[in-house]
C-alpha positions in Angstrom: -168.3 4.9 121.7 -168.7 1.3 120.8 -165.8 -0.6 119.4 -165.6 -4.0 117.9 -161.9 -4.1 118.9 -162.0 -2.8 122.4 -165.1 -4.0 124.3 -166.6 -1.4 126.6 -168.9 -1.8 129.6 -171.9 0.4 130.3 -172.3 1.8 126.8 -174.9 4.5 126.5 -176.1 6.5 123.5 -177.9 9.8 123.1 -180.2 10.3 120.1 -181.2 13.2 117.8 -183.7 15.5 119.5 -186.1 18.4 118.5 -185.6 17.9 114.7 -186.9 20.7 112.5 -188.1 19.8 109.0 -186.2 21.5 106.2 -186.6 22.1 102.5 -183.6 21.0 100.5 -182.9 22.9 97.3 -181.8 21.5 94.0 -178.3 22.9 94.2 -177.4 21.3 97.5 -173.7 20.9 98.4 -171.8 17.8 99.6 -170.3 18.8 103.0 -167.6 17.2 105.0 -166.2 18.8 108.2 -163.5 16.9 110.1 -159.8 16.3 110.7 -157.3 14.2 108.9 -154.6 12.6 111.2 -152.6 10.4 108.8 -150.4 7.9 110.5 -146.6 8.0 110.0 -146.4 4.3 110.7 -144.7 2.3 108.0 -146.8 -0.7 109.1 -150.1 1.2 108.5 -148.8 2.2 105.0 -147.8 -1.3 104.2 -151.2 -2.8 105.3 -153.0 -0.1 103.4 -151.0 -0.6 100.2 -151.7 -4.4 100.4 -155.4 -4.3 101.4 -156.7 -0.9 100.2 -158.7 -2.4 97.3 -160.5 -4.8 99.6 -161.1 -2.2 102.2 -162.4 0.4 99.7 -164.8 -2.2 98.4 -166.2 -2.9 101.9 -165.3 -0.6 104.8 -166.7 -3.1 107.3 -163.7 -5.3 106.8 -161.7 -3.4 109.4 -164.6 -3.5 111.9 -163.8 -7.1 112.6 -161.0 -8.3 114.9 -160.5 -11.3 112.6 -159.1 -9.0 109.9 -156.3 -7.8 112.2 -155.7 -11.3 113.7 -155.3 -12.7 110.2 -152.6 -10.2 109.3 -150.7 -11.1 112.6 -151.9 -8.3 114.9 -152.9 -9.7 118.3 -152.6 -7.1 121.0 -155.5 -4.7 121.4 -153.5 -1.5 121.7 -151.6 -2.4 118.6 -154.8 -3.3 116.8 -156.4 0.1 117.8 -153.5 2.1 116.4 -153.6 0.3 113.1 -157.4 0.6 113.0 -157.2 4.3 113.5 -154.6 4.7 110.8 -156.7 2.7 108.3 -159.8 4.8 109.1 -157.8 8.0 108.2 -156.6 6.4 105.0 -160.3 5.6 104.1 -161.2 9.2 104.9 -158.5 10.7 102.7 -159.2 8.5 99.7 -162.9 9.0 99.8 -162.7 12.8 100.0 -160.1 12.9 97.2 -162.4 10.8 95.0 -165.4 13.0 95.8 -163.3 16.1 94.9 -162.3 14.6 91.6 -165.9 13.6 90.7 -167.9 16.5 92.2 -165.4 19.3 92.4 -167.1 22.6 93.2 -170.1 20.8 94.7 -167.9 19.5 97.5 -167.2 21.7 100.6 -164.4 20.4 102.8 -163.6 22.1 106.1 -160.4 21.5 108.1 -156.8 22.7 108.2 -155.5 19.2 107.6 -157.0 19.1 104.1 -155.1 22.1 102.7 -152.4 20.0 101.0 -154.9 17.5 99.6 -157.9 19.6 98.5 -157.0 23.0 97.1 -160.3 24.7 97.8 -160.8 23.4 101.3 -161.8 25.8 104.1 -159.8 26.4 107.3 -161.1 25.1 110.6 -164.1 27.0 112.0 -165.5 25.8 115.3 -168.3 28.4 115.5 -171.4 26.4 116.2 -173.6 28.6 114.0 -171.1 28.3 111.1 -171.2 24.5 111.4 -175.0 24.2 111.7 -175.6 26.6 108.7 -173.2 24.6 106.6 -174.9 21.3 107.4 -178.5 22.7 106.9 -180.0 21.8 103.6 -177.0 19.9 102.4 -175.8 16.3 102.0 -173.4 15.7 104.8 -170.7 13.0 104.5 -169.6 11.3 107.8 -167.1 8.5 108.4 -168.2 7.6 111.9 -166.1 8.2 115.0 -162.4 7.5 114.5 -162.5 5.8 117.9 -165.3 3.4 117.4 -168.2 2.2 115.2 -171.6 3.3 116.5 -173.6 5.3 114.0 -174.9 7.9 116.4 -172.3 10.0 118.1 -171.9 13.8 118.5 -171.0 14.6 114.9 -173.7 12.5 113.2 -176.3 13.7 115.7 -175.3 17.3 115.1 -175.7 16.8 111.3 -179.3 15.4 111.7 -180.3 18.1 114.3 -178.9 20.8 112.0 -181.4 19.7 109.2 -178.6 18.1 107.1 -179.1 14.8 105.3 -176.6 12.3 106.8 -174.7 9.9 104.5 -172.4 7.9 106.7 -169.8 5.2 106.2 -171.7 2.0 107.2 -171.4 1.1 110.9 -172.3 -2.3 112.5 -175.4 -0.9 114.0 -176.6 1.2 111.0 -179.5 -1.1 110.1 -180.7 -1.3 113.7 -180.7 2.5 114.2 -181.9 3.7 110.8 -184.1 0.7 109.8 -185.7 1.3 106.4 -183.7 4.5 105.7 -180.3 2.7 106.2 -179.8 2.2 102.5 -180.0 6.0 101.9 -178.1 7.0 105.1 -175.1 4.7 104.7 -172.5 3.6 102.2 -169.9 0.8 102.4 -167.8 1.7 99.3 -167.0 4.7 97.3 -169.2 3.5 94.4 -172.1 3.1 96.9 -171.6 6.7 98.1 -171.3 8.1 94.5 -174.5 6.3 93.5 -176.4 7.9 96.5 -175.2 11.4 95.6 -176.1 11.0 91.9 -179.5 9.6 92.9 -180.2 12.8 94.9 -178.9 15.0 92.1 -181.3 13.4 89.7 -184.2 13.6 92.1 -183.4 16.2 94.9 -187.0 15.8 96.3 -185.8 12.5 97.8 -183.6 14.6 100.1 -186.7 16.0 101.7 -188.5 12.7 101.7 -185.6 10.8 103.3 -185.0 13.6 105.9 -188.6 13.4 106.9 -188.2 9.6 107.3 -185.2 10.2 109.5 -187.1 12.7 111.6 -189.9 10.2 112.1 -187.4 7.8 113.7 -186.5 10.3 116.4 -189.8 12.2 116.8 -190.1 11.5 120.5 -187.7 11.6 123.4 -188.4 8.1 124.7 -185.0 6.8 123.6 -183.1 9.6 125.3 -185.2 9.1 128.5 -184.2 5.4 128.6 -180.5 6.5 128.1 -180.7 9.0 131.0 -182.4 6.4 133.2 -179.5 4.0 132.4 -176.9 6.7 133.3 -178.6 7.2 136.7 -178.5 3.4 137.3 -174.8 3.3 136.3 -173.9 6.2 138.6 -175.6 4.5 141.5 -173.6 1.3 141.1 
């Protein structure tokens, strides 16, 4: 996992593979599967209360070390803890807003959501359940809690399951998704809502944009390069 806070050496990434085209129906659902680990830290709460409006208008704010340095956080481990806490606050607030606006069209899976979303579904780690839920639906993703690369196990699983990924913008979103980035990513709640309403107005765009995403990963060359890199690293 890449991180703008904690630099990593030897970063490698796998890519979606063996994508199967799918037909999206008009009554698609908005799906989110994931945990919610809210921080008990008074410091996280204080920072969120002070800066939540700025953060909710541009999620990339917390992907920059300068934000944390400006508010007096210097040590990397301290910074990572606050970063993780703020990412969970973003997750909570976006899902609550989605529930308020789209209600029965939203499916939220995870035990942690029971006290926040009354019709949430309990954890189900069965692979078939997850893939079937993603398939043919609009799948919201907030990126990895531990870093900020757009392709990681969950987002790859969404794409490989024939779901349309709509992900909180990551620093590498434009590089990975190219011309489809504006349909794949959002950097504020309003941005996300606009994308969903666009698809509800013209659901055929789901099919069109998924085909475009498939075309980005229609060969295994990128995975081959990654595996080659892994071999080189292992031989060091």
